[in-house]
Amino acid sequence: MIGALIIVFREVIEAGLIIGIVMAATQTVMGSRMWIMGGVLAGIIGSCILAAFTGSLASLFDGFGQEIFNASILAVAVCMLTWHNIWMALNGRAMAGELKQAGIAVREGQKSLMALAIIVGTAVLREGSEVVLFLYGVAIGGRETASGMALGGALGLAIGGAVSFLTFRGLLKIPNRYFFSVTSWLITFLAAGMAAQSVSFLEKAGLVEVLQNTVWDSSKYLAESGIPGRILHTLIGYSDQPTVLQFIVYLAVLSIGFGLTKWISRPRLRTV
Amino acid sequence: MLTRALVLSLTLVALSSPLRAEDIVTYETTLKDKAFTVSEIKVPAGKPFIIKLNNANAAAAELEAKELKVEKAVAGNSSIVVRVKAMEPGKYLFVDEYQEDVAKGYVIVE
């Protein structure tokens, strides 16, 4: 049972953290809950469909269909996250401050919320299909402890959900003054980490063969495969053996994200 | 926008480069019930290689080898391939993550 719990929890935690951050970041945007829930739901349905087609997906692109699929949806999520950050830099402050603008903000905001629903949906999709495959394997039997494993799986899901909720509540405790900056930093780091991960999938598929030297190896101190490593991997894109290319892409997305947000929200001269 | 352009061009460059899987040696093993038919895979050091896993069970499995950076799901009664980068000599564990206490094997790099 514990084994099943850990397997499912490990898959769920990444999506859980992302959902928590996105929920907190869009707290002030009206209608954001609906979109996020929609994203989660679409992700779950997508996971079931993806799980059913795992075999055929795997056989695409000389056997590297899964990697290319993962790299692509991560790239989509990176674009959506960056776009959301820019949108929040343009509108976020005004929205939080002035109620009269709320109507306009909501109308404009739908586009940004759509982007967030896609981010949440892809996060659930990436991790979810493996959970579905695993639980399906348990359900069709062949293993003695099926009921214990099903229970473990359910608990893993529940704990993953709790992580998502705690992330959300924890972020809301941040004082208003810093809230906007903290959530946009978090989103920039998420995007950079996902971009590096997307590169790593392209490398695994053998599609990218440049700059493949390892920058550092910290696997002995903080393994990426353990739970703390995995959390850091999701939050800031921690990798225990990054390649030069992953590192460059990571830094590039990070500086583009910070640079753009800073540039947009720079103080402007105003004529009164 | 810049990010989008960057990612898009990266992806395009990546997709246009030819797959070179044929230059690489593939080592095959099969997961049947709770064991790998080939539980010791010997590979030369310093060369990338491919592991092909056939899953002969009805249930899905997930090939995991932490040190080899391999983590990939395989549906029931189907196969997957994974690329592994050039490794230093050593003995590296691989498992079916869904039954990792029993379904074990090693890649021996020498």
GROMACS .gro file of C-alpha atoms in nm:
model
  382
    1MET     CA    1   0.000   0.000   0.000
    2ILE     CA    2   0.281   0.238   0.094
    3GLY     CA    3   0.450   0.161  -0.237
    4ALA     CA    4   0.137   0.256  -0.431
    5LEU     CA    5   0.093   0.567  -0.219
    6ILE     CA    6   0.444   0.684  -0.296
    7ILE     CA    7   0.416   0.611  -0.668
    8VAL     CA    8   0.091   0.804  -0.705
    9PHE     CA    9   0.200   1.085  -0.474
   10ARG     CA   10   0.523   1.133  -0.669
   11GLU     CA   11   0.326   1.175  -0.990
   12VAL     CA   12   0.058   1.395  -0.839
   13ILE     CA   13   0.279   1.634  -0.642
   14GLU     CA   14   0.416   1.815  -0.946
   15ALA     CA   15   0.073   1.893  -1.087
   16GLY     CA   16  -0.044   1.974  -0.733
   17LEU     CA   17   0.223   2.239  -0.680
   18ILE     CA   18   0.156   2.396  -1.017
   19ILE     CA   19  -0.219   2.411  -0.955
   20GLY     CA   20  -0.162   2.568  -0.611
   21ILE     CA   21   0.065   2.838  -0.752
   22VAL     CA   22  -0.163   2.917  -1.044
   23MET     CA   23  -0.467   2.936  -0.814
   24ALA     CA   24  -0.288   3.177  -0.582
   25ALA     CA   25  -0.153   3.388  -0.866
   26THR     CA   26  -0.501   3.442  -1.010
   27GLN     CA   27  -0.684   3.484  -0.682
   28THR     CA   28  -0.790   3.836  -0.772
   29VAL     CA   29  -0.914   3.753  -1.121
   30MET     CA   30  -1.285   3.688  -1.130
   31GLY     CA   31  -1.384   3.352  -1.267
   32SER     CA   32  -1.036   3.206  -1.230
   33ARG     CA   33  -1.155   2.910  -1.021
   34MET     CA   34  -1.389   2.792  -1.294
   35TRP     CA   35  -1.113   2.800  -1.552
   36ILE     CA   36  -0.865   2.623  -1.327
   37MET     CA   37  -1.114   2.352  -1.236
   38GLY     CA   38  -1.193   2.321  -1.606
   39GLY     CA   39  -0.822   2.278  -1.675
   40VAL     CA   40  -0.791   2.009  -1.409
   41LEU     CA   41  -1.096   1.825  -1.541
   42ALA     CA   42  -0.974   1.843  -1.901
   43GLY     CA   43  -0.635   1.720  -1.780
   44ILE     CA   44  -0.792   1.420  -1.605
   45ILE     CA   45  -1.003   1.328  -1.908
   46GLY     CA   46  -0.698   1.378  -2.129
   47SER     CA   47  -0.495   1.153  -1.899
   48CYS     CA   48  -0.742   0.868  -1.943
   49ILE     CA   49  -0.737   0.908  -2.321
   50LEU     CA   50  -0.357   0.936  -2.321
   51ALA     CA   51  -0.325   0.627  -2.102
   52ALA     CA   52  -0.541   0.431  -2.346
   53PHE     CA   53  -0.313   0.534  -2.633
   54THR     CA   54   0.021   0.500  -2.451
   55GLY     CA   55   0.116   0.201  -2.662
   56SER     CA   56   0.053   0.377  -2.993
   57LEU     CA   57   0.211   0.703  -2.878
   58ALA     CA   58   0.523   0.514  -2.773
   59SER     CA   59   0.565   0.365  -3.118
   60LEU     CA   60   0.564   0.704  -3.296
   61PHE     CA   61   0.889   0.878  -3.399
   62ASP     CA   62   1.099   0.561  -3.386
   63GLY     CA   63   0.980   0.489  -3.034
   64PHE     CA   64   1.027   0.839  -2.894
   65GLY     CA   65   0.669   0.963  -2.932
   66GLN     CA   66   0.621   1.005  -2.558
   67GLU     CA   67   0.931   1.221  -2.523
   68ILE     CA   68   0.835   1.441  -2.817
   69PHE     CA   69   0.481   1.472  -2.685
   70ASN     CA   70   0.611   1.574  -2.341
   71ALA     CA   71   0.860   1.820  -2.488
   72SER     CA   72   0.584   1.980  -2.695
   73ILE     CA   73   0.330   2.022  -2.416
   74LEU     CA   74   0.601   2.159  -2.188
   75ALA     CA   75   0.694   2.413  -2.456
   76VAL     CA   76   0.328   2.515  -2.478
   77ALA     CA   77   0.312   2.556  -2.100
   78VAL     CA   78   0.629   2.770  -2.101
   79CYS     CA   79   0.474   3.006  -2.357
   80MET     CA   80   0.148   3.026  -2.163
   81LEU     CA   81   0.326   3.096  -1.833
   82THR     CA   82   0.541   3.368  -1.986
   83TRP     CA   83   0.240   3.522  -2.153
   84HIS     CA   84   0.045   3.513  -1.829
   85ASN     CA   85   0.328   3.689  -1.645
   86ILE     CA   86   0.336   3.965  -1.903
   87TRP     CA   87  -0.041   3.998  -1.886
   88MET     CA   88  -0.033   4.018  -1.506
   89ALA     CA   89   0.243   4.280  -1.521
   90LEU     CA   90   0.024   4.485  -1.754
   91ASN     CA   91  -0.305   4.441  -1.571
   92GLY     CA   92  -0.245   4.288  -1.231
   93ARG     CA   93  -0.179   4.600  -1.031
   94ALA     CA   94  -0.466   4.790  -1.181
   95MET     CA   95  -0.697   4.497  -1.115
   96ALA     CA   96  -0.601   4.461  -0.753
   97GLY     CA   97  -0.631   4.835  -0.696
   98GLU     CA   98  -0.929   4.965  -0.882
   99LEU     CA   99  -1.263   4.799  -0.876
  100LYS     CA  100  -1.408   5.001  -1.160
  101GLN     CA  101  -1.162   4.838  -1.392
  102ALA     CA  102  -1.267   4.494  -1.286
  103GLY     CA  103  -1.523   4.461  -1.565
  104ILE     CA  104  -1.269   4.533  -1.836
  105ALA     CA  105  -1.010   4.322  -1.662
  106VAL     CA  106  -1.240   4.024  -1.650
  107ARG     CA  107  -1.323   4.049  -2.017
  108GLU     CA  108  -0.957   4.084  -2.109
  109GLY     CA  109  -0.870   3.836  -1.839
  110GLN     CA  110  -1.053   3.549  -2.007
  111LYS     CA  111  -0.763   3.509  -2.249
  112SER     CA  112  -0.512   3.492  -1.969
  113LEU     CA  113  -0.734   3.250  -1.778
  114MET     CA  114  -0.756   3.030  -2.084
  115ALA     CA  115  -0.375   3.022  -2.082
  116LEU     CA  116  -0.379   2.922  -1.716
  117ALA     CA  117  -0.635   2.650  -1.778
  118ILE     CA  118  -0.402   2.514  -2.045
  119ILE     CA  119  -0.104   2.522  -1.804
  120VAL     CA  120  -0.301   2.338  -1.536
  121GLY     CA  121  -0.442   2.097  -1.793
  122THR     CA  122  -0.099   2.008  -1.935
  123ALA     CA  123   0.044   1.963  -1.585
  124VAL     CA  124  -0.232   1.717  -1.497
  125LEU     CA  125  -0.203   1.547  -1.835
  126ARG     CA  126   0.171   1.486  -1.806
  127GLU     CA  127   0.157   1.320  -1.468
  128GLY     CA  128  -0.197   1.189  -1.480
  129SER     CA  129  -0.162   0.936  -1.759
  130GLU     CA  130   0.096   0.744  -1.557
  131VAL     CA  131  -0.131   0.741  -1.254
  132VAL     CA  132  -0.412   0.611  -1.472
  133LEU     CA  133  -0.189   0.340  -1.621
  134PHE     CA  134  -0.074   0.235  -1.277
  135LEU     CA  135  -0.421   0.226  -1.123
  136TYR     CA  136  -0.558   0.048  -1.429
  137GLY     CA  137  -0.287  -0.215  -1.386
  138VAL     CA  138  -0.395  -0.258  -1.026
  139ALA     CA  139  -0.760  -0.280  -1.125
  140ILE     CA  140  -0.717  -0.552  -1.387
  141GLY     CA  141  -0.551  -0.758  -1.118
  142GLY     CA  142  -0.275  -1.013  -1.139
  143ARG     CA  143  -0.136  -0.879  -0.814
  144GLU     CA  144  -0.234  -1.015  -0.476
  145THR     CA  145  -0.263  -0.690  -0.288
  146ALA     CA  146  -0.493  -0.508  -0.530
  147SER     CA  147  -0.720  -0.356  -0.267
  148GLY     CA  148  -0.427  -0.230  -0.060
  149MET     CA  149  -0.271  -0.078  -0.370
  150ALA     CA  150  -0.595   0.087  -0.472
  151LEU     CA  151  -0.620   0.234  -0.123
  152GLY     CA  152  -0.259   0.352  -0.141
  153GLY     CA  153  -0.326   0.508  -0.480
  154ALA     CA  154  -0.632   0.691  -0.348
  155LEU     CA  155  -0.433   0.817  -0.047
  156GLY     CA  156  -0.153   0.930  -0.277
  157LEU     CA  157  -0.405   1.128  -0.479
  158ALA     CA  158  -0.553   1.280  -0.165
  159ILE     CA  159  -0.213   1.383  -0.024
  160GLY     CA  160  -0.118   1.529  -0.361
  161GLY     CA  161  -0.441   1.729  -0.354
  162ALA     CA  162  -0.360   1.847  -0.002
  163VAL     CA  163  -0.017   1.970  -0.117
  164SER     CA  164  -0.191   2.171  -0.384
  165PHE     CA  165  -0.428   2.324  -0.128
  166LEU     CA  166  -0.149   2.399   0.122
  167THR     CA  167   0.062   2.567  -0.147
  168PHE     CA  168  -0.237   2.781  -0.233
  169ARG     CA  169  -0.316   2.875   0.128
  170GLY     CA  170   0.050   2.934   0.210
  171LEU     CA  171   0.091   3.172  -0.082
  172LEU     CA  172  -0.218   3.366   0.018
  173LYS     CA  173  -0.050   3.444   0.352
  174ILE     CA  174   0.208   3.655   0.172
  175PRO     CA  175   0.142   4.024   0.245
  176ASN     CA  176  -0.032   4.207  -0.040
  177ARG     CA  177   0.266   4.428  -0.103
  178TYR     CA  178   0.487   4.137  -0.205
  179PHE     CA  179   0.219   3.905  -0.334
  180PHE     CA  180   0.234   4.013  -0.696
  181SER     CA  181   0.615   3.995  -0.715
  182VAL     CA  182   0.636   3.660  -0.537
  183THR     CA  183   0.378   3.489  -0.757
  184SER     CA  184   0.533   3.623  -1.075
  185TRP     CA  185   0.879   3.506  -0.961
  186LEU     CA  186   0.734   3.164  -0.890
  187ILE     CA  187   0.575   3.153  -1.233
  188THR     CA  188   0.897   3.265  -1.401
  189PHE     CA  189   1.090   2.988  -1.223
  190LEU     CA  190   0.821   2.735  -1.315
  191ALA     CA  191   0.851   2.840  -1.679
  192ALA     CA  192   1.231   2.821  -1.679
  193GLY     CA  193   1.223   2.477  -1.516
  194MET     CA  194   0.969   2.350  -1.767
  195ALA     CA  195   1.175   2.484  -2.057
  196ALA     CA  196   1.482   2.297  -1.932
  197GLN     CA  197   1.271   1.985  -1.886
  198SER     CA  198   1.137   2.020  -2.238
  199VAL     CA  199   1.497   2.027  -2.363
  200SER     CA  200   1.576   1.719  -2.157
  201PHE     CA  201   1.293   1.530  -2.330
  202LEU     CA  202   1.428   1.634  -2.671
  203GLU     CA  203   1.769   1.506  -2.559
  204LYS     CA  204   1.616   1.178  -2.444
  205ALA     CA  205   1.453   1.142  -2.783
  206GLY     CA  206   1.796   1.189  -2.941
  207LEU     CA  207   1.673   1.495  -3.134
  208VAL     CA  208   1.922   1.737  -2.984
  209GLU     CA  209   2.284   1.640  -2.970
  210VAL     CA  210   2.461   1.969  -2.904
  211LEU     CA  211   2.598   2.102  -2.574
  212GLN     CA  212   2.545   1.772  -2.398
  213ASN     CA  213   2.819   1.800  -2.136
  214THR     CA  214   2.704   1.784  -1.775
  215VAL     CA  215   2.739   2.117  -1.594
  216TRP     CA  216   2.741   1.969  -1.245
  217ASP     CA  217   2.651   1.648  -1.067
  218SER     CA  218   2.477   1.693  -0.735
  219SER     CA  219   2.293   1.359  -0.747
  220LYS     CA  220   2.480   1.236  -0.440
  221TYR     CA  221   2.368   1.530  -0.227
  222LEU     CA  222   2.017   1.598  -0.353
  223ALA     CA  223   1.885   1.340  -0.596
  224GLU     CA  224   1.627   1.467  -0.841
  225SER     CA  225   1.436   1.141  -0.802
  226GLY     CA  226   1.369   1.180  -0.428
  227ILE     CA  227   1.070   1.375  -0.300
  228PRO     CA  228   1.264   1.691  -0.196
  229GLY     CA  229   1.451   1.686  -0.527
  230ARG     CA  230   1.127   1.644  -0.713
  231ILE     CA  231   0.962   1.937  -0.537
  232LEU     CA  232   1.260   2.161  -0.616
  233HIS     CA  233   1.258   2.025  -0.969
  234THR     CA  234   0.899   2.141  -1.013
  235LEU     CA  235   0.936   2.474  -0.836
  236ILE     CA  236   1.265   2.604  -0.968
  237GLY     CA  237   1.361   2.344  -1.226
  238TYR     CA  238   1.631   2.183  -1.010
  239SER     CA  239   1.829   1.919  -1.193
  240ASP     CA  240   2.106   1.709  -1.041
  241GLN     CA  241   2.286   1.660  -1.373
  242PRO     CA  242   2.188   1.937  -1.612
  243THR     CA  243   2.341   1.952  -1.958
  244VAL     CA  244   2.494   2.274  -2.086
  245LEU     CA  245   2.199   2.317  -2.321
  246GLN     CA  246   1.941   2.275  -2.043
  247PHE     CA  247   2.129   2.526  -1.833
  248ILE     CA  248   2.146   2.783  -2.113
  249VAL     CA  249   1.776   2.748  -2.196
  250TYR     CA  250   1.691   2.772  -1.825
  251LEU     CA  251   1.888   3.095  -1.783
  252ALA     CA  252   1.747   3.236  -2.107
  253VAL     CA  253   1.382   3.180  -2.009
  254LEU     CA  254   1.452   3.311  -1.660
  255SER     CA  255   1.613   3.633  -1.781
  256ILE     CA  256   1.351   3.686  -2.052
  257GLY     CA  257   1.078   3.638  -1.792
  258PHE     CA  258   1.232   3.873  -1.537
  259GLY     CA  259   1.344   4.120  -1.800
  260LEU     CA  260   1.002   4.154  -1.963
  261THR     CA  261   0.811   4.182  -1.637
  262LYS     CA  262   1.051   4.446  -1.511
  263TRP     CA  263   1.039   4.638  -1.837
  264ILE     CA  264   0.661   4.638  -1.852
  265SER     CA  265   0.613   4.745  -1.492
  266ARG     CA  266   0.889   5.010  -1.500
  267PRO     CA  267   0.790   5.344  -1.356
  268ARG     CA  268   0.652   5.573  -1.624
  269LEU     CA  269   0.644   5.949  -1.641
  270ARG     CA  270   0.294   6.078  -1.638
  271THR     CA  271   0.152   6.416  -1.724
  272VAL     CA  272  -0.107   6.520  -1.471
  273MET     CA  273   0.698   3.655  -2.729
  274LEU     CA  274   1.075   3.611  -2.735
  275THR     CA  275   1.043   3.296  -2.531
  276ARG     CA  276   0.783   3.166  -2.768
  277ALA     CA  277   1.003   3.237  -3.067
  278LEU     CA  278   1.298   3.076  -2.892
  279VAL     CA  279   1.111   2.763  -2.796
  280LEU     CA  280   0.950   2.736  -3.137
  281SER     CA  281   1.276   2.770  -3.324
  282LEU     CA  282   1.445   2.524  -3.087
  283THR     CA  283   1.169   2.273  -3.148
  284LEU     CA  284   1.185   2.326  -3.522
  285VAL     CA  285   1.562   2.284  -3.532
  286ALA     CA  286   1.524   1.975  -3.319
  287LEU     CA  287   1.252   1.824  -3.536
  288SER     CA  288   1.439   1.888  -3.858
  289SER     CA  289   1.756   1.713  -3.744
  290PRO     CA  290   1.757   1.350  -3.848
  291LEU     CA  291   1.695   1.073  -3.599
  292ARG     CA  292   2.018   0.888  -3.555
  293ALA     CA  293   1.891   0.591  -3.361
  294GLU     CA  294   2.050   0.355  -3.614
  295ASP     CA  295   2.403   0.452  -3.505
  296ILE     CA  296   2.334   0.329  -3.157
  297VAL     CA  297   2.333  -0.025  -3.018
  298THR     CA  298   2.002  -0.143  -2.874
  299TYR     CA  299   1.988  -0.386  -2.583
  300GLU     CA  300   1.664  -0.571  -2.531
  301THR     CA  301   1.495  -0.720  -2.230
  302THR     CA  302   1.145  -0.839  -2.150
  303LEU     CA  303   0.939  -0.794  -1.839
  304LYS     CA  304   0.743  -1.110  -1.772
  305ASP     CA  305   0.541  -1.137  -1.451
  306LYS     CA  306   0.778  -1.006  -1.186
  307ALA     CA  307   1.113  -1.041  -1.355
  308PHE     CA  308   1.322  -0.918  -1.646
  309THR     CA  309   1.426  -1.200  -1.883
  310VAL     CA  310   1.764  -1.032  -1.925
  311SER     CA  311   1.846  -0.896  -1.584
  312GLU     CA  312   2.206  -0.799  -1.659
  313ILE     CA  313   2.270  -0.582  -1.959
  314LYS     CA  314   2.639  -0.533  -2.040
  315VAL     CA  315   2.728  -0.217  -2.230
  316PRO     CA  316   3.058  -0.047  -2.314
  317ALA     CA  317   3.151   0.266  -2.119
  318GLY     CA  318   3.148   0.608  -2.281
  319LYS     CA  319   2.890   0.531  -2.549
  320PRO     CA  320   2.521   0.618  -2.556
  321PHE     CA  321   2.292   0.319  -2.597
  322ILE     CA  322   1.927   0.223  -2.622
  323ILE     CA  323   1.733  -0.014  -2.402
  324LYS     CA  324   1.429  -0.177  -2.551
  325LEU     CA  325   1.183  -0.311  -2.298
  326ASN     CA  326   0.904  -0.546  -2.399
  327ASN     CA  327   0.627  -0.567  -2.147
  328ALA     CA  328   0.477  -0.915  -2.170
  329ASN     CA  329   0.233  -0.849  -1.886
  330ALA     CA  330  -0.121  -0.724  -1.928
  331ALA     CA  331  -0.060  -0.452  -1.669
  332ALA     CA  332   0.136  -0.138  -1.748
  333ALA     CA  333   0.485  -0.092  -1.608
  334GLU     CA  334   0.729   0.191  -1.570
  335LEU     CA  335   1.094   0.139  -1.650
  336GLU     CA  336   1.297   0.335  -1.402
  337ALA     CA  337   1.673   0.368  -1.364
  338LYS     CA  338   1.748   0.672  -1.152
  339GLU     CA  339   2.117   0.701  -1.228
  340LEU     CA  340   2.057   0.647  -1.598
  341LYS     CA  341   1.787   0.917  -1.592
  342VAL     CA  342   1.533   0.674  -1.728
  343GLU     CA  343   1.169   0.694  -1.632
  344LYS     CA  344   0.919   0.583  -1.891
  345ALA     CA  345   0.582   0.415  -1.878
  346VAL     CA  346   0.507   0.112  -2.093
  347ALA     CA  347   0.153  -0.006  -2.159
  348GLY     CA  348   0.054  -0.370  -2.114
  349ASN     CA  349   0.169  -0.605  -2.393
  350SER     CA  350   0.374  -0.343  -2.571
  351SER     CA  351   0.730  -0.213  -2.599
  352ILE     CA  352   0.927   0.102  -2.539
  353VAL     CA  353   1.276   0.222  -2.615
  354VAL     CA  354   1.482   0.459  -2.403
  355ARG     CA  355   1.804   0.638  -2.489
  356VAL     CA  356   2.072   0.643  -2.226
  357LYS     CA  357   2.364   0.883  -2.239
  358ALA     CA  358   2.724   0.763  -2.227
  359MET     CA  359   2.795   0.631  -1.877
  360GLU     CA  360   3.102   0.579  -1.661
  361PRO     CA  361   3.185   0.215  -1.573
  362GLY     CA  362   2.962   0.086  -1.294
  363LYS     CA  363   2.658  -0.119  -1.205
  364TYR     CA  364   2.328   0.063  -1.242
  365LEU     CA  365   1.996  -0.066  -1.112
  366PHE     CA  366   1.683  -0.063  -1.323
  367VAL     CA  367   1.337  -0.162  -1.200
  368ASP     CA  368   0.972  -0.177  -1.290
  369GLU     CA  369   0.870   0.108  -1.065
  370TYR     CA  370   0.528  -0.043  -1.009
  371GLN     CA  371   0.686  -0.348  -0.847
  372GLU     CA  372   1.033  -0.225  -0.766
  373ASP     CA  373   1.098  -0.462  -0.475
  374VAL     CA  374   1.096  -0.765  -0.703
  375ALA     CA  375   1.136  -0.665  -1.067
  376LYS     CA  376   1.502  -0.562  -1.080
  377GLY     CA  377   1.786  -0.570  -1.326
  378TYR     CA  378   2.125  -0.411  -1.376
  379VAL     CA  379   2.300  -0.232  -1.654
  380ILE     CA  380   2.669  -0.314  -1.622
  381VAL     CA  381   2.885  -0.053  -1.789
  382GLU     CA  382   3.243  -0.164  -1.843
   0.00000   0.00000   0.00000
